[in-house]
Amino acid sequence: MRVPESARRSSGSSSSDGPSQLLTREIVDFTRSASRQYHRAHTSARDVFVDVYSNALALGVVLMIAVSFVLTLRDELAGRSLGDTDLVAARWQVVPADVVWLVLTCLALVGIMSLARRLGPVTVTRAEGAWWLPLPIGRGRMVLPAFRRRLMASGGIAFLAYVPFSVLTSPDRSPTVHASSALVFGVGAVLAVAGAAILQLRPSASPTPRTWIVLGLVPVALLPFLTATAWPLVLVLITAAVLLAQVIPRVGDVPGVELQRGGAVSGHAAASIFFVDTNELRRALTSPPRHSASRRGRRYYARPTHSAVAALVRADVVAFLRLQPLPIAALTWWGICLGLALLTPALPVVVVLGVVLVAGCSVSAGTGTVARRIAVVAELDTLLPISPFLVRCSRILMPALAMVLWMGALVAVLVGLGAGPASLVLLGVIAGPGMGAGAVRAATRPPTDWSTPPVETPFGPVPQGQAASLLSGTDITVVAMIPILLALYLGAVHPWLLIAQVIASAVAVLVQASAR
Amino acid sequence: MAAVGEALEADRLLVGYAGRPVCGEVSFRMMPGEVLAVVGFNGAGKSTVARTVAGRQEPLAGELRVLGLPVMPDSAGFRRQVAVLFDEDVFFPSLTIREHLLLVARGHSLGSPEEAVDAELGFFGLEDKAGVVPDVVSSGQRRRLLLAAAFIRPSSLLILDEPEQRLDPVMREGLAERIRQRADAGTAVVLVTHDPRLLVQAATACLVIDEVVEQVDTERGAQFIAGS
């Protein structure tokens, strides 16, 4: 075998004088143009037309449904006044609606920042990480185009999402003011993403910079409510320009490891969305398991047990204590439910109960973290010398306990605010095991069968059984919550509601414990 | 402190994950032109040592210097001097084999990138696959592409993590020759391997990572692999 002369000549020293942005641009352009050529050669005009047509149709249907829903809700809100039926007693009207809207806007901006930080926001794909990052050239131009697209996308999505929020919360505003508020919020979302990029520059630094960025987003959350004049928009635009002028020249300084981490998370999340797999999406967006084992529950775990079932229960309890992330989302949803309930008469009771239902489903899904991880290695359960029914019951135990605490605490506070008699708390507590069973059912649902032909829907082709698969878990959580929601709506606990709640939770637990 | 001219110096280097070392302290020195084989059982920590030297992960303790400087994987200078090959089958899905190599050649400002690419394609037997994307070729051919990418670019330190994997015996012979010639041109090579023949043909020294980490001659290193 003959060794290449050119490579032999170049061994030991580089012919490059140093990092060159021009060379980086050449490399990026080369990769992109080669990829474009490949895709053009492998994609027909018909494929492009079908993609554009089906996506435009799906988008149109979604927009029409959303606009119709928002306008109906706006009319409903406009017709409401003090004295209408509310979830809690009117004397507890302690939180002004504007304060709650401000808190929600602030939480949304912090949420955007946290999500952007998890996803990057400055990233490279796996292939770019393997082939671009080792090159001795500046990285700024490698990562800037994708970062710019993310800034634009987050600003655009935030703008679109804020319009209905503005219409519902301030129905007396003109369309121009709604648009202006949404624009301010959109630019605020860009600021949040830029803030996340700043955190990437020193990924292992103390939490102080993150705290400062969160504090900086608080006044930004106030600006969409002050759009009677143009100055909030001007102010947020100037702030964004100054911040981006600081961030953009430094994106090339983000450490390579951090670029690849963000790229891996983004790729994982995008693939999960593509496959409509919410369990996988949650895995992608939650922190990876800690390498060093937590010592939580060590003494409890070390105690001798007298049966295999007791050992299994103990193992599941300790796994939950060690692996379950901090209940930040659960507490946030808890606060949102209470905030909305206190807003008499801002929202109809049905809407507030709808939010409680969404919150319950979301928090319930969050308690399935351990079950989701275990579901990846389902074979382990089959190795245990215990009946599968008992194994599944053991899996339900801790999520059920967590939901008992969450639901009990929520209903207790609502009862304290005048939502109904103290016996409502009992219903909330009984709903907990059913919701816990829903969490485990959602975490362990079988993956969609992609081999069957897809079904055409207004939202585009969907694989058969996907809807059923997606609803698996949420279905029994909703069933377990119906009696308590009904009792909250009526403001009373009838004996038949108590019986219904016991049956609903028992059915939910039995359905999950008997599942194959 | 590393003396001027040393390609690589590790002094009481401790490597591992999440604060836990995977092997004992590692100390060695390499001059330009030397080929240091790193051998050991599965899980002994060979690849972790290689990854740490390449700057892919932080050392837990000890000192590590490449060309007299601390390891700085994000500096362009470090990337210009250090070439690596790990077991990572990652490619652009829409770039051909030739285009992957052109990317590396241009990124390292080679004088005649097209010629260099042709030569590497010839050496690694990939001429007839040059126009296809890596996904459609065999696992061994993808390994050849990764090797070609590591060898086409200039470097003062070349880190190869089990480069013999998935290669046929003829290609392994060629690889040993190629490593020797790269070393003769002044490049220091860290070669993590399980192949005693490749070790004897290419290496000038050997680091055995076992209960005790020790530097031995290549014959003893080959015996260690054969024994393991």
mmCIF file of N, CA and C in Angstrom, chain B residues 31-116:
data_model
loop_
_atom_site.group_PDB
_atom_site.id
_atom_site.type_symbol
_atom_site.label_atom_id
_atom_site.label_comp_id
_atom_site.label_asym_id
_atom_site.label_seq_id
_atom_site.Cartn_x
_atom_site.Cartn_y
_atom_site.Cartn_z
ATOM 1 N N MET B 31 7.742 11.505 23.027
ATOM 2 C CA MET B 31 8.436 12.459 22.157
ATOM 3 C C MET B 31 7.818 12.367 20.759
ATOM 4 N N PRO B 32 7.990 13.382 19.930
ATOM 5 C CA PRO B 32 7.502 13.295 18.542
ATOM 6 C C PRO B 32 8.086 12.066 17.860
ATOM 7 N N GLY B 33 7.274 11.382 17.082
ATOM 8 C CA GLY B 33 7.740 10.200 16.367
ATOM 9 C C GLY B 33 7.554 8.904 17.131
ATOM 10 N N GLU B 34 7.154 8.987 18.389
ATOM 11 C CA GLU B 34 6.926 7.761 19.167
ATOM 12 C C GLU B 34 5.493 7.263 18.984
ATOM 13 N N VAL B 35 5.332 5.955 19.088
ATOM 14 C CA VAL B 35 3.996 5.360 19.038
ATOM 15 C C VAL B 35 3.793 4.605 20.347
ATOM 16 N N LEU B 36 2.894 5.102 21.193
ATOM 17 C CA LEU B 36 2.633 4.483 22.478
ATOM 18 C C LEU B 36 1.349 3.664 22.383
ATOM 19 N N ALA B 37 1.501 2.344 22.512
ATOM 20 C CA ALA B 37 0.314 1.488 22.518
ATOM 21 C C ALA B 37 -0.268 1.459 23.931
ATOM 22 N N VAL B 38 -1.573 1.517 24.038
ATOM 23 C CA VAL B 38 -2.241 1.437 25.344
ATOM 24 C C VAL B 38 -3.078 0.165 25.325
ATOM 25 N N VAL B 39 -2.771 -0.767 26.253
ATOM 26 C CA VAL B 39 -3.469 -2.052 26.250
ATOM 27 C C VAL B 39 -4.068 -2.324 27.625
ATOM 28 N N GLY B 40 -5.036 -3.222 27.666
ATOM 29 C CA GLY B 40 -5.674 -3.584 28.929
ATOM 30 C C GLY B 40 -6.948 -4.358 28.666
ATOM 31 N N PHE B 41 -7.518 -4.896 29.742
ATOM 32 C CA PHE B 41 -8.772 -5.650 29.608
ATOM 33 C C PHE B 41 -9.910 -4.714 29.232
ATOM 34 N N ASN B 42 -11.037 -5.303 28.823
ATOM 35 C CA ASN B 42 -12.232 -4.495 28.596
ATOM 36 C C ASN B 42 -12.609 -3.789 29.891
ATOM 37 N N GLY B 43 -12.877 -2.494 29.796
ATOM 38 C CA GLY B 43 -13.298 -1.738 30.967
ATOM 39 C C GLY B 43 -12.147 -1.294 31.855
ATOM 40 N N ALA B 44 -10.909 -1.577 31.422
ATOM 41 C CA ALA B 44 -9.751 -1.206 32.252
ATOM 42 C C ALA B 44 -9.559 0.312 32.296
ATOM 43 N N GLY B 45 -10.038 1.003 31.265
ATOM 44 C CA GLY B 45 -9.898 2.467 31.251
ATOM 45 C C GLY B 45 -9.059 2.990 30.098
ATOM 46 N N LYS B 46 -8.752 2.130 29.113
ATOM 47 C CA LYS B 46 -7.907 2.549 27.976
ATOM 48 C C LYS B 46 -8.552 3.720 27.214
ATOM 49 N N SER B 47 -9.799 3.510 26.827
ATOM 50 C CA SER B 47 -10.466 4.543 26.041
ATOM 51 C C SER B 47 -10.691 5.802 26.862
ATOM 52 N N THR B 48 -10.897 5.642 28.168
ATOM 53 C CA THR B 48 -11.077 6.823 29.022
ATOM 54 C C THR B 48 -9.784 7.633 29.061
ATOM 55 N N VAL B 49 -8.642 6.921 29.122
ATOM 56 C CA VAL B 49 -7.356 7.631 29.057
ATOM 57 C C VAL B 49 -7.255 8.376 27.729
ATOM 58 N N ALA B 50 -7.586 7.682 26.624
ATOM 59 C CA ALA B 50 -7.486 8.313 25.296
ATOM 60 C C ALA B 50 -8.429 9.518 25.194
ATOM 61 N N ARG B 51 -9.630 9.373 25.712
ATOM 62 C CA ARG B 51 -10.604 10.474 25.641
ATOM 63 C C ARG B 51 -10.132 11.670 26.459
ATOM 64 N N THR B 52 -9.487 11.381 27.578
ATOM 65 C CA THR B 52 -8.996 12.474 28.416
ATOM 66 C C THR B 52 -7.843 13.189 27.725
ATOM 67 N N VAL B 53 -6.939 12.412 27.123
ATOM 68 C CA VAL B 53 -5.819 13.031 26.394
ATOM 69 C C VAL B 53 -6.350 13.879 25.239
ATOM 70 N N ALA B 54 -7.448 13.424 24.615
ATOM 71 C CA ALA B 54 -8.015 14.157 23.483
ATOM 72 C C ALA B 54 -8.850 15.360 23.929
ATOM 73 N N GLY B 55 -9.018 15.522 25.243
ATOM 74 C CA GLY B 55 -9.797 16.654 25.739
ATOM 75 C C GLY B 55 -11.291 16.411 25.700
ATOM 76 N N ARG B 56 -11.706 15.166 25.467
ATOM 77 C CA ARG B 56 -13.146 14.884 25.433
ATOM 78 C C ARG B 56 -13.736 14.866 26.841
ATOM 79 N N GLN B 57 -12.908 14.645 27.846
ATOM 80 C CA GLN B 57 -13.400 14.719 29.212
ATOM 81 C C GLN B 57 -12.290 15.222 30.123
ATOM 82 N N GLU B 58 -12.707 15.820 31.244
ATOM 83 C CA GLU B 58 -11.757 16.423 32.168
ATOM 84 C C GLU B 58 -11.063 15.333 32.977
ATOM 85 N N PRO B 59 -9.755 15.483 33.251
ATOM 86 C CA PRO B 59 -9.122 14.525 34.164
ATOM 87 C C PRO B 59 -9.599 14.763 35.586
ATOM 88 N N LEU B 60 -9.596 13.692 36.391
ATOM 89 C CA LEU B 60 -10.012 13.859 37.788
ATOM 90 C C LEU B 60 -8.893 14.495 38.600
ATOM 91 N N ALA B 61 -7.657 14.170 38.236
ATOM 92 C CA ALA B 61 -6.509 14.730 38.943
ATOM 93 C C ALA B 61 -5.277 14.561 38.065
ATOM 94 N N GLY B 62 -4.189 15.176 38.493
ATOM 95 C CA GLY B 62 -2.931 15.028 37.768
ATOM 96 C C GLY B 62 -2.752 16.080 36.694
ATOM 97 N N GLU B 63 -1.643 15.962 36.004
ATOM 98 C CA GLU B 63 -1.300 16.972 34.998
ATOM 99 C C GLU B 63 -1.178 16.315 33.634
ATOM 100 N N LEU B 64 -1.666 17.032 32.635
ATOM 101 C CA LEU B 64 -1.622 16.520 31.267
ATOM 102 C C LEU B 64 -1.224 17.669 30.356
ATOM 103 N N ARG B 65 -0.177 17.453 29.550
ATOM 104 C CA ARG B 65 0.269 18.508 28.645
ATOM 105 C C ARG B 65 0.461 17.946 27.253
ATOM 106 N N VAL B 66 -0.055 18.675 26.287
ATOM 107 C CA VAL B 66 0.121 18.307 24.877
ATOM 108 C C VAL B 66 0.978 19.386 24.235
ATOM 109 N N LEU B 67 2.118 18.992 23.698
ATOM 110 C CA LEU B 67 3.078 19.936 23.108
ATOM 111 C C LEU B 67 3.434 21.043 24.097
ATOM 112 N N GLY B 68 3.533 20.652 25.384
ATOM 113 C CA GLY B 68 3.949 21.589 26.421
ATOM 114 C C GLY B 68 2.836 22.463 26.945
ATOM 115 N N LEU B 69 1.634 22.308 26.425
ATOM 116 C CA LEU B 69 0.521 23.170 26.839
ATOM 117 C C LEU B 69 -0.591 22.333 27.473
ATOM 118 N N PRO B 70 -1.388 22.967 28.331
ATOM 119 C CA PRO B 70 -2.535 22.226 28.893
ATOM 120 C C PRO B 70 -3.508 21.847 27.778
ATOM 121 N N VAL B 71 -4.299 20.821 28.037
ATOM 122 C CA VAL B 71 -5.280 20.372 27.037
ATOM 123 C C VAL B 71 -6.419 21.394 26.954
ATOM 124 N N MET B 72 -6.602 21.962 25.762
ATOM 125 C CA MET B 72 -7.667 22.949 25.561
ATOM 126 C C MET B 72 -8.434 22.575 24.287
ATOM 127 N N PRO B 73 -9.395 21.654 24.416
ATOM 128 C CA PRO B 73 -10.036 21.106 23.218
ATOM 129 C C PRO B 73 -10.799 22.134 22.389
ATOM 130 N N ASP B 74 -11.139 23.282 23.000
ATOM 131 C CA ASP B 74 -11.897 24.269 22.238
ATOM 132 C C ASP B 74 -11.009 25.307 21.562
ATOM 133 N N SER B 75 -9.693 25.207 21.743
ATOM 134 C CA SER B 75 -8.834 26.174 21.050
ATOM 135 C C SER B 75 -8.484 25.626 19.661
ATOM 136 N N ALA B 76 -8.454 26.530 18.686
ATOM 137 C CA ALA B 76 -8.166 26.110 17.304
ATOM 138 C C ALA B 76 -6.774 25.496 17.212
ATOM 139 N N GLY B 77 -5.835 26.028 18.007
ATOM 140 C CA GLY B 77 -4.466 25.506 17.980
ATOM 141 C C GLY B 77 -4.423 24.042 18.380
ATOM 142 N N PHE B 78 -5.141 23.693 19.429
ATOM 143 C CA PHE B 78 -5.184 22.300 19.897
ATOM 144 C C PHE B 78 -5.789 21.414 18.814
ATOM 145 N N ARG B 79 -6.880 21.885 18.230
ATOM 146 C CA ARG B 79 -7.564 21.071 17.203
ATOM 147 C C ARG B 79 -6.682 20.899 15.963
ATOM 148 N N ARG B 80 -5.842 21.914 15.692
ATOM 149 C CA ARG B 80 -4.962 21.811 14.521
ATOM 150 C C ARG B 80 -3.893 20.751 14.744
ATOM 151 N N GLN B 81 -3.456 20.617 16.017
ATOM 152 C CA GLN B 81 -2.330 19.716 16.306
ATOM 153 C C GLN B 81 -2.758 18.289 16.628
ATOM 154 N N VAL B 82 -3.979 18.119 17.116
ATOM 155 C CA VAL B 82 -4.383 16.800 17.643
ATOM 156 C C VAL B 82 -5.485 16.198 16.772
ATOM 157 N N ALA B 83 -5.203 15.031 16.224
ATOM 158 C CA ALA B 83 -6.208 14.298 15.438
ATOM 159 C C ALA B 83 -6.666 13.098 16.251
ATOM 160 N N VAL B 84 -7.956 12.779 16.169
ATOM 161 C CA VAL B 84 -8.469 11.671 16.976
ATOM 162 C C VAL B 84 -9.327 10.729 16.140
ATOM 163 N N LEU B 85 -9.352 9.488 16.553
ATOM 164 C CA LEU B 85 -10.268 8.514 15.951
ATOM 165 C C LEU B 85 -10.881 7.711 17.095
ATOM 166 N N PHE B 86 -12.182 7.903 17.290
ATOM 167 C CA PHE B 86 -12.898 7.103 18.285
ATOM 168 C C PHE B 86 -13.943 6.278 17.558
ATOM 169 N N ASP B 87 -14.578 5.392 18.304
ATOM 170 C CA ASP B 87 -15.564 4.508 17.685
ATOM 171 C C ASP B 87 -16.905 5.234 17.573
ATOM 172 N N GLU B 88 -16.974 6.225 16.705
ATOM 173 C CA GLU B 88 -18.191 7.029 16.551
ATOM 174 C C GLU B 88 -18.591 7.030 15.086
ATOM 175 N N ASP B 89 -19.579 6.228 14.755
ATOM 176 C CA ASP B 89 -20.035 6.123 13.360
ATOM 177 C C ASP B 89 -21.049 7.224 13.061
ATOM 178 N N VAL B 90 -20.592 8.446 12.978
ATOM 179 C CA VAL B 90 -21.519 9.560 12.733
ATOM 180 C C VAL B 90 -21.107 10.263 11.452
ATOM 181 N N PHE B 91 -22.068 10.421 10.544
ATOM 182 C CA PHE B 91 -21.769 11.042 9.252
ATOM 183 C C PHE B 91 -22.907 11.973 8.845
ATOM 184 N N PHE B 92 -22.610 12.918 7.946
ATOM 185 C CA PHE B 92 -23.675 13.708 7.347
ATOM 186 C C PHE B 92 -24.472 12.767 6.431
ATOM 187 N N PRO B 93 -25.780 12.693 6.608
ATOM 188 C CA PRO B 93 -26.543 11.709 5.825
ATOM 189 C C PRO B 93 -26.574 11.996 4.334
ATOM 190 N N SER B 94 -26.285 13.234 3.941
ATOM 191 C CA SER B 94 -26.397 13.571 2.520
ATOM 192 C C SER B 94 -25.057 13.986 1.907
ATOM 193 N N LEU B 95 -23.959 13.679 2.576
ATOM 194 C CA LEU B 95 -22.638 13.948 1.995
ATOM 195 C C LEU B 95 -22.002 12.621 1.593
ATOM 196 N N THR B 96 -21.393 12.608 0.435
ATOM 197 C CA THR B 96 -20.762 11.372 -0.007
ATOM 198 C C THR B 96 -19.448 11.146 0.741
ATOM 199 N N ILE B 97 -18.870 9.978 0.536
ATOM 200 C CA ILE B 97 -17.588 9.659 1.189
ATOM 201 C C ILE B 97 -16.510 10.654 0.764
ATOM 202 N N ARG B 98 -16.466 10.959 -0.549
ATOM 203 C CA ARG B 98 -15.488 11.931 -1.042
ATOM 204 C C ARG B 98 -15.709 13.294 -0.400
ATOM 205 N N GLU B 99 -16.979 13.680 -0.306
ATOM 206 C CA GLU B 99 -17.275 15.013 0.250
ATOM 207 C C GLU B 99 -16.906 15.101 1.729
ATOM 208 N N HIS B 100 -17.058 14.001 2.466
ATOM 209 C CA HIS B 100 -16.627 14.010 3.870
ATOM 210 C C HIS B 100 -15.122 14.280 3.962
ATOM 211 N N LEU B 101 -14.360 13.594 3.115
ATOM 212 C CA LEU B 101 -12.905 13.777 3.169
ATOM 213 C C LEU B 101 -12.505 15.169 2.685
ATOM 214 N N LEU B 102 -13.219 15.673 1.662
ATOM 215 C CA LEU B 102 -12.930 17.025 1.174
ATOM 216 C C LEU B 102 -13.156 18.066 2.271
ATOM 217 N N LEU B 103 -14.200 17.817 3.057
ATOM 218 C CA LEU B 103 -14.523 18.719 4.168
ATOM 219 C C LEU B 103 -13.338 18.828 5.125
ATOM 220 N N VAL B 104 -12.767 17.688 5.478
ATOM 221 C CA VAL B 104 -11.636 17.681 6.413
ATOM 222 C C VAL B 104 -10.406 18.318 5.750
ATOM 223 N N ALA B 105 -10.165 17.966 4.493
ATOM 224 C CA ALA B 105 -8.983 18.502 3.793
ATOM 225 C C ALA B 105 -9.064 20.022 3.677
ATOM 226 N N ARG B 106 -10.216 20.529 3.312
ATOM 227 C CA ARG B 106 -10.376 21.983 3.187
ATOM 228 C C ARG B 106 -10.323 22.665 4.550
ATOM 229 N N GLY B 107 -10.952 22.028 5.553
ATOM 230 C CA GLY B 107 -10.963 22.610 6.895
ATOM 231 C C GLY B 107 -9.573 22.733 7.472
ATOM 232 N N HIS B 108 -8.633 21.866 7.019
ATOM 233 C CA HIS B 108 -7.253 21.939 7.494
ATOM 234 C C HIS B 108 -6.354 22.640 6.484
ATOM 235 N N SER B 109 -6.967 23.295 5.509
ATOM 236 C CA SER B 109 -6.242 24.120 4.539
ATOM 237 C C SER B 109 -5.134 23.357 3.824
ATOM 238 N N LEU B 110 -5.389 22.122 3.440
ATOM 239 C CA LEU B 110 -4.389 21.379 2.660
ATOM 240 C C LEU B 110 -4.195 22.070 1.312
ATOM 241 N N GLY B 111 -2.969 22.035 0.814
ATOM 242 C CA GLY B 111 -2.661 22.732 -0.435
ATOM 243 C C GLY B 111 -3.474 22.219 -1.609
ATOM 244 N N SER B 112 -3.551 20.910 -1.772
ATOM 245 C CA SER B 112 -4.304 20.332 -2.883
ATOM 246 C C SER B 112 -5.306 19.330 -2.322
ATOM 247 N N PRO B 113 -6.417 19.818 -1.844
ATOM 248 C CA PRO B 113 -7.354 18.907 -1.168
ATOM 249 C C PRO B 113 -7.862 17.772 -2.055
ATOM 250 N N GLU B 114 -8.116 18.074 -3.324
ATOM 251 C CA GLU B 114 -8.649 17.037 -4.230
ATOM 252 C C GLU B 114 -7.642 15.893 -4.361
ATOM 253 N N GLU B 115 -6.376 16.264 -4.546
ATOM 254 C CA GLU B 115 -5.326 15.233 -4.685
ATOM 255 C C GLU B 115 -5.193 14.415 -3.406
ATOM 256 N N ALA B 116 -5.225 15.131 -2.273
ATOM 257 C CA ALA B 116 -5.092 14.424 -0.990
ATOM 258 C C ALA B 116 -6.243 13.447 -0.804
#
